[in-house]
Amino acid sequence: MTFRDKYEIVCGVETHVEMLTKTKIFCGCTTEFGGEQNTHVCPVCLGLPGVLPVLNKEVVNLAIKAGLALNCEIADFSKFDRKNYYYPDLPKNYQTSQYDLPICKGGALEISVNGQKKTIGITRAHMEEDAGKLVHSGETISTSVSSGVDYNRTGVPLLEIVSEPDMRSIDEVLAYLEELIQIIDYAGISDCKMEQGSIRFDINVSLRPIGSEQFGIRSETKNLNSFNSVRRCMEYEIERQAELLDEGGQVVQETRTWDEGKGITLSLRSKEEAHDYRYFPEPDLLPLVIDKDWIEKIRETLPELPSAKRERLQSLGLSEYDAKVIVSWKPMANFFDKALDNFADAKILANWVTGDLSGLLNAKNSSFEESPITPQQLVGLLKLIQKGEISGKIAKSVIEEMFDTGKDAEVIVKEKGLAQISDEGELEKIITGVISANAKSVADYQAGKESALGFLVGQVMKATKGQANPGLVNKILRAKLSE
Ligand code: ADP
Ligand code: MG
Ligand code: ZN
């Protein structure tokens, strides 16, 4: 018997998103990633005595925008609080965050797993400052003789988005993360560069006996920054907790860390409670009052979000799968929409965008942002097929040539003489030749062997290097053979 028969998985995720502002949340230092250590700093973000923070309005704008995109209620009154703890990457010994009155509350997003739709609740989203980074002399903290600290990241604005414990499988968690990141990306809240730590997840997992109403005790694994780590971490935690429970033991409520190399989680510290942090209102910042006008102004800047985009594409005839693929990648979706402005058949367009063009881009390790074929040029190619000037088969070689040379489809077709032969007189001449050279197939066909016709069509296509209009060839052949 495996845990899968016995226990149900319960998971809630806290997601930290670095917001896309030019400057930090309480000072004018740049938020740029990297840079020489301790060069993106000033007395404010270093927490020197006597300085005062000034809230960056753009941070509030982005937090409101994210809240609206996640269907949250935006609080007309919220405030900042100090979360007190000591760690070398936190120069002030407290993090300015939001505690009991966050800016966003009560949102939701929809996921789809194996065609099954489900709503995942968003408990809250609040603004806070990022901490610095420890720089170890060795590979890990335990194998290092010394560690330095880089405060460049200190004070970079974060939005912490907390989900309800609504997820019941690893697939649901991954679907939630994917949807959340797409929304954040489309709304322009973050650059979403996961490899640079722009988005980090804390995964809370617990198990409970199937059928039980009560949640089990959870562990929280901090700071995962890839889907793959989330999946592996959850697999490990589920096995670890199931074994503990199977032996009659108890899961300890604690904070754990993920060891990517070993593929295991390790206990970091026993779970701290809110009161351990001695939260109190930040005395150096005024409470934040947001009126309806401000919220409405931000609402107007919201672009079409992923779920709405998928619905629109499906209403144009795309399959759920194709809509999902196109929307999952913003540059591809932008390309698609630009082409759609000048080409009405969304399904044909989707086939070429997700098929041939994606394939060519992948093969060159390139992306839609740098596609040598513009949306307008792809439309040019598709219109040639529509007008019957080239066949779909010829178009597949034309698109390759377009990709390599950047030339328009029409130019390539003209230069290489690839235009489809739809001239009946010309086709008749070729067909007459094929008929007299293949007396046996002709006789077979006339004796009732239908498949012989396919062979004869093939001969005509061969003679014209695939350029004959297949519909016409069929028609003329049949007519000639029944003469
Ligand atoms: P904190 O981690 O700061 O103490 P919360 O109590 O708000 O905060 O919970 C954090 C996250 O843990 C939330 O995403 C919530 O959905 C999730 N969570 C809470 N209880 C459980 C549980 N029993 N099992 C799994 N996840 C849980
Ligand atoms: Mg937590
Ligand atoms: Zn600064």
Coordinates of C-alpha atoms and ligand atoms in Angstrom, one line a residue:
M1 CA 0.0 0.0 0.0
T2 CA 1.4 3.4 -0.9
F3 CA 0.7 6.7 0.6
R4 CA -1.4 7.5 -2.4
D5 CA -4.1 5.1 -1.2
K6 CA -3.9 6.4 2.4
Y7 CA -3.2 10.1 2.5
E8 CA -4.4 13.2 0.8
I9 CA -1.9 15.9 0.0
V10 CA -2.7 19.5 1.1
C11 CA -0.6 22.3 -0.2
G12 CA -0.5 26.2 0.0
V13 CA 2.1 28.4 -1.6
E14 CA 3.6 31.7 -0.6
T15 CA 5.2 33.4 -3.7
H16 CA 7.6 36.2 -3.5
V17 CA 7.7 38.3 -6.7
E18 CA 10.3 41.0 -7.3
M19 CA 8.4 43.9 -8.7
L20 CA 9.5 45.6 -11.9
T21 CA 10.4 49.1 -10.7
K22 CA 13.4 51.1 -11.6
T23 CA 14.2 52.0 -8.0
K24 CA 13.9 50.3 -4.6
I25 CA 10.8 50.4 -2.4
F26 CA 12.0 53.1 0.1
C27 CA 15.0 54.8 -1.6
G28 CA 16.3 55.8 -5.0
C29 CA 18.8 53.0 -5.5
T30 CA 18.6 50.9 -8.6
T31 CA 16.8 47.5 -8.6
E32 CA 19.0 46.2 -11.4
F33 CA 20.1 42.6 -10.9
G34 CA 23.8 41.8 -10.2
G35 CA 26.3 44.6 -10.2
E36 CA 29.5 44.8 -8.2
Q37 CA 28.7 43.9 -4.6
N38 CA 27.4 46.6 -2.3
T39 CA 27.3 49.3 -5.1
H40 CA 23.5 49.6 -5.3
V41 CA 23.1 50.9 -1.8
C42 CA 22.6 54.1 0.2
P43 CA 22.1 55.0 3.8
V44 CA 18.4 54.2 3.6
C45 CA 18.6 50.6 2.4
L46 CA 21.7 50.0 4.5
G47 CA 19.6 51.0 7.5
L48 CA 22.0 53.6 8.8
P49 CA 20.9 55.6 11.8
G50 CA 18.7 58.7 11.3
V51 CA 17.4 58.0 7.8
L52 CA 13.8 57.8 6.8
P53 CA 12.1 55.7 4.2
V54 CA 9.9 57.2 1.4
L55 CA 7.4 54.8 -0.2
N56 CA 7.9 54.4 -4.0
K57 CA 4.5 55.1 -5.5
E58 CA 5.2 52.7 -8.5
V59 CA 5.4 49.8 -6.0
V60 CA 1.9 50.6 -4.9
N61 CA 0.7 50.9 -8.5
L62 CA 2.1 47.5 -9.3
A63 CA 0.7 45.9 -6.1
I64 CA -2.8 47.3 -7.0
K65 CA -2.4 46.0 -10.5
A66 CA -1.4 42.5 -9.4
G67 CA -4.3 42.5 -6.9
L68 CA -6.8 43.4 -9.6
A69 CA -5.3 40.8 -11.9
L70 CA -5.7 38.2 -9.2
N71 CA -9.3 39.2 -8.5
C72 CA -8.5 40.6 -5.0
E73 CA -10.2 43.2 -3.1
I74 CA -7.9 46.3 -2.8
A75 CA -7.9 47.7 0.7
D76 CA -8.7 51.4 0.9
F77 CA -6.6 51.5 4.1
S78 CA -3.5 49.5 4.7
K79 CA -0.3 50.0 6.5
F80 CA 3.3 48.8 6.9
D81 CA 4.7 46.9 9.8
R82 CA 8.1 45.9 11.1
K83 CA 8.8 42.2 11.2
N84 CA 11.7 41.9 13.6
Y85 CA 14.4 39.3 13.4
Y86 CA 18.2 39.1 13.2
Y87 CA 20.1 37.8 10.2
P88 CA 23.2 39.3 8.6
D89 CA 21.4 39.9 5.2
L90 CA 18.9 42.2 7.0
P91 CA 20.9 45.4 8.0
K92 CA 18.0 47.0 9.9
N93 CA 17.3 43.9 11.9
Y94 CA 13.7 44.2 10.8
Q95 CA 11.9 43.8 7.5
T96 CA 9.4 46.5 6.5
S97 CA 6.4 44.4 5.5
Q98 CA 2.6 44.4 5.9
Y99 CA 1.0 42.3 8.6
D100 CA -2.6 42.6 9.6
L101 CA -3.7 45.1 7.0
P102 CA -2.3 44.0 3.6
I103 CA -3.0 45.9 0.4
C104 CA -4.8 42.9 -1.3
K105 CA -7.1 40.3 0.1
G106 CA -9.4 37.5 -1.0
G107 CA -8.6 36.8 -4.6
A108 CA -8.7 33.7 -6.7
L109 CA -7.4 32.2 -9.9
E110 CA -8.5 29.2 -12.0
I111 CA -6.4 26.2 -12.9
S112 CA -7.0 23.3 -15.2
V113 CA -5.5 19.9 -14.7
N114 CA -6.3 17.1 -17.1
G115 CA -9.3 19.1 -18.4
Q116 CA -10.6 19.5 -14.8
K117 CA -11.1 23.2 -13.8
K118 CA -10.6 24.3 -10.2
T119 CA -10.5 27.6 -8.4
I120 CA -7.5 28.3 -6.0
G121 CA -8.0 31.0 -3.4
I122 CA -5.6 33.8 -2.9
T123 CA -5.6 34.7 0.8
R124 CA -3.7 38.0 0.5
A125 CA -0.9 39.8 -1.3
H126 CA 1.3 42.3 0.5
M127 CA 4.2 44.6 -0.2
E128 CA 7.6 44.2 1.6
E129 CA 11.3 44.8 1.0
D130 CA 13.7 42.1 -0.1
A131 CA 16.7 41.2 2.0
G132 CA 20.4 41.1 0.9
K133 CA 22.3 38.0 -0.1
L134 CA 25.0 36.0 1.8
V135 CA 28.0 35.2 -0.4
H136 CA 29.7 32.1 0.9
S137 CA 33.4 31.4 0.3
G138 CA 32.6 27.8 -0.5
E139 CA 29.8 25.9 -2.2
T140 CA 27.4 26.0 0.7
I141 CA 27.2 27.7 4.1
S142 CA 28.4 24.5 5.9
T143 CA 31.5 24.0 3.7
S144 CA 32.5 27.7 3.8
V145 CA 35.2 29.2 6.1
S146 CA 33.7 32.7 5.7
S147 CA 30.7 34.5 4.2
G148 CA 30.3 38.0 3.0
V149 CA 27.1 39.9 2.5
D150 CA 25.9 41.8 -0.6
Y151 CA 23.2 44.4 0.1
N152 CA 22.4 45.2 -3.6
R153 CA 19.1 43.3 -3.3
T154 CA 18.2 44.9 0.1
G155 CA 15.1 47.0 -0.4
V156 CA 14.1 45.6 -3.8
P157 CA 10.3 45.7 -3.7
L158 CA 8.5 42.3 -3.2
L159 CA 4.9 41.3 -3.5
E160 CA 4.2 38.3 -1.4
I161 CA 1.2 36.4 -2.7
V162 CA -0.3 33.8 -0.3
S163 CA -2.5 31.1 -1.5
E164 CA -5.2 29.2 0.4
P165 CA -4.3 25.6 1.2
D166 CA -6.5 24.5 -1.7
M167 CA -4.1 22.3 -3.8
R168 CA -4.4 18.5 -3.5
S169 CA -1.7 17.2 -5.8
I170 CA 1.7 18.2 -7.3
D171 CA 0.1 18.7 -10.7
E172 CA -2.4 21.2 -9.1
V173 CA 0.5 23.1 -7.5
L174 CA 2.4 23.3 -10.7
A175 CA -0.7 24.4 -12.6
Y176 CA -1.2 27.1 -9.9
L177 CA 2.4 28.3 -10.2
E178 CA 2.2 28.4 -14.0
E179 CA -1.1 30.4 -14.0
L180 CA 0.1 32.7 -11.3
I181 CA 3.4 33.5 -13.2
Q182 CA 1.5 34.0 -16.5
I183 CA -0.8 36.5 -14.8
I184 CA 2.1 38.4 -13.2
D185 CA 4.0 38.3 -16.5
Y186 CA 1.0 39.6 -18.6
A187 CA 0.2 42.3 -16.1
G188 CA 3.8 43.5 -16.2
I189 CA 4.3 43.1 -12.4
S190 CA 7.7 41.4 -12.7
D191 CA 10.3 40.4 -15.2
C192 CA 9.6 36.9 -14.1
K193 CA 13.3 35.8 -14.5
M194 CA 13.1 32.8 -12.3
E195 CA 16.8 31.9 -12.8
Q196 CA 17.7 35.4 -11.3
G197 CA 15.4 34.8 -8.3
S198 CA 12.8 37.3 -9.4
I199 CA 10.2 34.7 -8.3
R200 CA 10.6 32.4 -5.3
F201 CA 8.2 29.9 -3.8
D202 CA 7.7 28.7 -0.2
I203 CA 5.9 25.4 -0.4
N204 CA 3.7 24.3 2.6
V205 CA 2.8 20.6 2.5
S206 CA 0.9 18.4 4.8
L207 CA -0.9 15.0 4.6
R208 CA -4.1 13.8 6.1
P209 CA -5.9 10.5 6.0
I210 CA -8.2 10.3 3.0
G211 CA -11.7 11.3 4.2
S212 CA -10.4 13.4 7.1
E213 CA -11.7 16.9 7.4
Q214 CA -8.9 18.2 9.5
F215 CA -5.6 19.4 8.0
G216 CA -2.4 17.6 9.0
I217 CA 0.7 19.4 10.4
R218 CA 2.6 21.0 7.6
S219 CA 6.3 21.7 6.8
E220 CA 7.3 24.8 4.9
T221 CA 10.2 24.6 2.4
K222 CA 11.5 28.0 1.6
N223 CA 12.9 29.7 -1.5
L224 CA 12.4 27.3 -4.4
N225 CA 13.0 29.0 -7.7
S226 CA 12.1 26.5 -10.4
F227 CA 9.1 24.3 -11.2
N228 CA 11.5 21.3 -11.3
S229 CA 12.7 22.0 -7.7
V230 CA 9.1 22.4 -6.6
R231 CA 8.1 19.1 -8.1
R232 CA 11.1 17.2 -6.6
C233 CA 10.8 18.9 -3.3
M234 CA 7.1 18.0 -3.0
E235 CA 7.8 14.4 -4.0
Y236 CA 10.4 14.2 -1.3
E237 CA 8.3 15.9 1.4
I238 CA 5.3 13.7 0.6
E239 CA 7.4 10.5 1.0
R240 CA 9.1 11.8 4.1
Q241 CA 5.9 12.7 5.8
A242 CA 4.1 9.5 4.7
E243 CA 6.8 7.4 6.2
L244 CA 6.7 9.3 9.5
L245 CA 2.9 9.0 9.7
D246 CA 3.1 5.3 8.7
E247 CA 5.4 4.6 11.6
G248 CA 3.0 6.3 14.0
G249 CA 5.1 9.4 14.3
Q250 CA 4.2 13.0 13.8
V251 CA 5.3 15.7 11.4
V252 CA 7.0 18.6 13.1
Q253 CA 5.8 22.0 12.1
E254 CA 9.0 23.5 10.9
T255 CA 10.8 25.6 8.2
R256 CA 12.9 23.5 5.9
T257 CA 15.4 24.2 3.1
W258 CA 15.7 22.4 -0.2
D259 CA 19.1 20.9 -1.2
E260 CA 19.1 20.9 -5.0
G261 CA 22.2 18.7 -5.3
K262 CA 21.1 16.0 -2.9
G263 CA 17.4 16.3 -3.8
I264 CA 16.3 16.4 -0.2
T265 CA 14.8 18.9 2.3
L266 CA 16.5 19.6 5.5
S267 CA 15.2 21.1 8.8
L268 CA 16.2 24.8 9.0
R269 CA 14.4 25.8 12.2
S270 CA 11.3 25.0 14.2
K271 CA 8.4 27.0 12.9
E272 CA 8.3 30.6 14.2
E273 CA 5.0 32.1 15.1
A274 CA 3.9 35.6 14.2
H275 CA 4.3 36.7 17.8
D276 CA 8.0 35.7 17.7
Y277 CA 8.5 38.5 15.2
R278 CA 7.2 41.2 17.5
Y279 CA 5.3 42.8 14.6
F280 CA 4.4 46.5 15.2
P281 CA 3.3 49.3 12.9
E282 CA 6.1 51.0 11.0
P283 CA 6.4 54.4 12.7
D284 CA 8.3 56.0 9.8
L285 CA 5.6 55.4 7.2
L286 CA 2.1 56.8 7.0
P287 CA -0.7 54.4 6.5
L288 CA -1.6 53.9 2.9
V289 CA -5.0 55.3 1.8
I290 CA -6.1 54.3 -1.7
D291 CA -9.2 55.9 -3.2
K292 CA -11.5 54.4 -5.9
D293 CA -10.2 56.7 -8.6
W294 CA -6.7 55.4 -8.1
I295 CA -7.8 51.8 -8.4
E296 CA -9.9 52.6 -11.5
K297 CA -7.0 54.3 -13.2
I298 CA -4.8 51.2 -12.6
R299 CA -7.6 48.9 -13.8
E300 CA -7.6 50.8 -17.1
T301 CA -4.0 49.8 -17.6
L302 CA -4.6 46.1 -17.2
P303 CA -4.0 44.2 -20.5
E304 CA -6.0 41.2 -21.6
L305 CA -5.1 38.5 -19.1
P306 CA -4.2 34.9 -19.9
S307 CA -7.6 33.3 -19.1
A308 CA -9.4 35.9 -21.2
K309 CA -7.0 35.4 -24.0
R310 CA -7.4 31.7 -24.0
E311 CA -11.1 32.0 -24.1
R312 CA -10.9 34.5 -27.0
L313 CA -8.7 32.1 -29.0
Q314 CA -11.0 29.2 -28.3
S315 CA -14.0 31.2 -29.5
L316 CA -12.1 31.7 -32.7
G317 CA -12.0 28.0 -33.2
L318 CA -8.7 27.0 -31.6
S319 CA -8.5 23.8 -29.5
E320 CA -8.1 24.2 -25.7
Y321 CA -4.7 22.8 -26.1
D322 CA -3.5 25.2 -28.8
A323 CA -4.9 28.2 -26.9
K324 CA -3.0 27.1 -23.9
V325 CA 0.2 26.6 -25.8
I326 CA 0.0 30.0 -27.5
V327 CA -0.9 31.9 -24.3
S328 CA 1.6 30.2 -22.1
W329 CA 4.3 32.1 -23.9
K330 CA 3.7 35.9 -24.1
P331 CA 6.0 36.5 -27.1
M332 CA 4.2 33.8 -29.0
A333 CA 0.9 35.2 -28.1
N334 CA 1.9 38.7 -29.1
F335 CA 3.2 37.4 -32.5
F336 CA -0.1 35.4 -33.0
D337 CA -2.3 38.4 -32.2
K338 CA -0.3 40.7 -34.5
A339 CA -0.7 38.2 -37.4
L340 CA -4.4 37.7 -36.5
D341 CA -5.0 41.4 -37.3
N342 CA -4.5 40.6 -41.0
F343 CA -5.5 37.0 -41.3
A344 CA -8.9 35.8 -40.3
D345 CA -8.4 32.0 -40.1
A346 CA -7.1 31.6 -36.5
K347 CA -6.9 27.8 -36.8
I348 CA -4.6 27.8 -39.8
L349 CA -2.5 30.6 -38.3
A350 CA -2.2 28.6 -35.0
N351 CA -1.0 25.6 -36.9
W352 CA 1.8 27.5 -38.5
V353 CA 2.8 29.5 -35.4
T354 CA 2.9 26.5 -33.1
G355 CA 4.1 24.1 -35.8
D356 CA 6.6 25.2 -38.5
L357 CA 7.6 28.6 -37.1
S358 CA 8.0 27.3 -33.5
G359 CA 10.0 24.4 -34.9
L360 CA 12.4 26.7 -36.9
L361 CA 12.9 29.0 -33.9
N362 CA 13.5 26.0 -31.5
A363 CA 16.1 24.6 -33.9
K364 CA 18.0 27.8 -33.8
N365 CA 17.5 28.3 -30.1
S366 CA 15.7 31.5 -30.9
S367 CA 12.4 32.9 -29.7
F368 CA 9.4 34.8 -31.1
E369 CA 10.9 38.1 -29.9
E370 CA 13.7 37.7 -32.4
S371 CA 11.9 35.8 -35.2
P372 CA 13.4 36.7 -38.6
I373 CA 9.9 36.2 -40.0
T374 CA 7.6 39.0 -39.0
P375 CA 3.9 38.4 -38.3
Q376 CA 3.1 40.3 -41.5
Q377 CA 5.4 38.1 -43.5
L378 CA 3.9 34.9 -42.1
V379 CA 0.5 36.3 -43.2
G380 CA 1.9 36.9 -46.7
L381 CA 2.9 33.2 -46.9
L382 CA -0.5 32.0 -45.7
K383 CA -2.3 34.2 -48.2
L384 CA -0.4 32.7 -51.0
I385 CA -1.7 29.3 -49.9
Q386 CA -5.2 30.6 -49.5
K387 CA -5.2 32.1 -53.1
G388 CA -3.9 28.7 -54.4
E389 CA -0.7 30.2 -55.6
I390 CA 1.4 27.7 -53.8
S391 CA 0.6 24.4 -52.2
G392 CA 0.9 23.7 -48.4
K393 CA 3.7 21.4 -49.2
I394 CA 5.7 24.0 -51.1
A395 CA 4.9 26.6 -48.4
K396 CA 6.8 24.4 -45.9
S397 CA 10.0 24.9 -47.9
V398 CA 9.2 28.6 -48.5
I399 CA 9.0 29.3 -44.8
E400 CA 12.4 27.7 -44.3
E401 CA 13.8 30.0 -46.9
M402 CA 12.1 33.0 -45.4
F403 CA 13.5 32.1 -42.0
D404 CA 17.1 31.9 -43.4
T405 CA 16.9 35.0 -45.7
G406 CA 14.3 37.3 -44.1
K407 CA 12.7 37.6 -47.6
D408 CA 9.0 37.8 -48.3
A409 CA 7.2 34.7 -49.4
E410 CA 6.2 36.3 -52.7
V411 CA 9.7 37.2 -53.6
I412 CA 10.9 33.6 -52.9
V413 CA 8.1 32.1 -54.9
K414 CA 8.9 34.3 -57.8
E415 CA 12.7 33.9 -57.7
K416 CA 12.5 30.1 -57.4
G417 CA 9.5 29.7 -59.8
L418 CA 7.6 27.8 -57.1
A419 CA 4.1 29.1 -58.0
Q420 CA 1.5 26.4 -58.3
I421 CA 0.6 25.4 -61.8
S422 CA -3.1 26.1 -62.2
D423 CA -3.0 26.7 -65.9
E424 CA -5.3 24.0 -67.3
G425 CA -3.7 24.0 -70.7
E426 CA -0.2 23.5 -69.3
L427 CA -1.5 20.7 -66.9
E428 CA -3.3 18.9 -69.8
K429 CA 0.0 18.7 -71.7
I430 CA 1.8 17.2 -68.8
I431 CA -1.1 14.8 -68.0
T432 CA -1.2 13.6 -71.6
G433 CA 2.5 12.7 -71.3
V434 CA 2.0 10.8 -68.1
I435 CA -0.9 8.9 -69.5
S436 CA 1.0 7.7 -72.5
A437 CA 4.0 6.7 -70.4
N438 CA 2.0 4.7 -68.0
A439 CA -0.3 2.5 -70.1
K440 CA -0.5 -0.3 -67.5
S441 CA -1.8 2.0 -64.7
V442 CA -4.3 3.6 -67.1
A443 CA -5.6 0.1 -68.0
D444 CA -5.8 -0.8 -64.3
Y445 CA -7.8 2.3 -63.5
Q446 CA -10.1 1.7 -66.4
A447 CA -10.6 -1.8 -65.2
G448 CA -11.9 -0.4 -61.9
K449 CA -8.7 -0.2 -59.8
E450 CA -9.2 3.2 -58.2
S451 CA -5.8 3.2 -56.5
A452 CA -4.1 3.5 -59.9
L453 CA -5.4 7.0 -60.1
G454 CA -3.3 8.0 -57.0
F455 CA -0.2 6.7 -58.7
L456 CA -0.9 8.7 -61.9
V457 CA -1.5 11.9 -59.8
G458 CA 1.8 11.2 -58.1
Q459 CA 3.5 11.0 -61.5
V460 CA 2.1 14.4 -62.5
M461 CA 3.2 15.9 -59.2
K462 CA 6.7 14.4 -59.7
A463 CA 6.8 15.8 -63.2
T464 CA 6.0 19.3 -61.9
K465 CA 8.2 19.1 -58.8
G466 CA 5.1 19.2 -56.6
Q467 CA 3.9 22.5 -58.1
A468 CA 0.8 21.2 -59.9
N469 CA -2.5 22.2 -58.4
P470 CA -3.6 18.8 -57.0
G471 CA -7.3 19.5 -57.3
L472 CA -7.0 20.4 -61.0
V473 CA -4.8 17.4 -61.7
N474 CA -7.4 15.1 -60.3
K475 CA -10.2 16.6 -62.2
I476 CA -8.3 16.6 -65.6
L477 CA -7.0 13.1 -65.1
R478 CA -10.4 11.7 -64.4
A479 CA -11.9 13.5 -67.4
K480 CA -9.2 12.3 -69.7
L481 CA -9.3 8.7 -68.5
S482 CA -13.0 8.3 -69.0
E483 CA -12.8 9.7 -72.5
Ligands
ADP1 P1 3.0 31.5 7.8 O1 3.8 30.6 7.0 O2 3.5 32.9 7.6 O3 2.9 31.1 9.2 P2 0.2 31.1 7.1 O4 -0.5 30.5 8.3 O5 -0.6 32.2 6.5 O6 1.6 31.6 7.3 O7 0.3 30.0 6.0 C1 1.2 30.0 5.0 C2 0.8 29.1 3.9 O8 0.6 27.8 4.3 C3 -0.5 29.4 3.1 O9 -0.2 29.4 1.7 C4 -1.4 28.4 3.5 O10 -2.3 28.1 2.5 C5 -0.6 27.2 3.8 N1 -1.1 26.3 4.8 C6 -1.6 26.5 6.0 N2 -1.9 25.4 6.6 C7 -1.6 24.4 5.8 C8 -1.6 23.0 6.0 N3 -2.1 22.4 7.1 N4 -1.1 22.2 5.0 C9 -0.6 22.8 3.9 N5 -0.5 24.1 3.7 C10 -1.0 24.9 4.7
MG2 MG 5.3 31.2 5.7
ZN3 ZN 19.2 52.7 -1.2

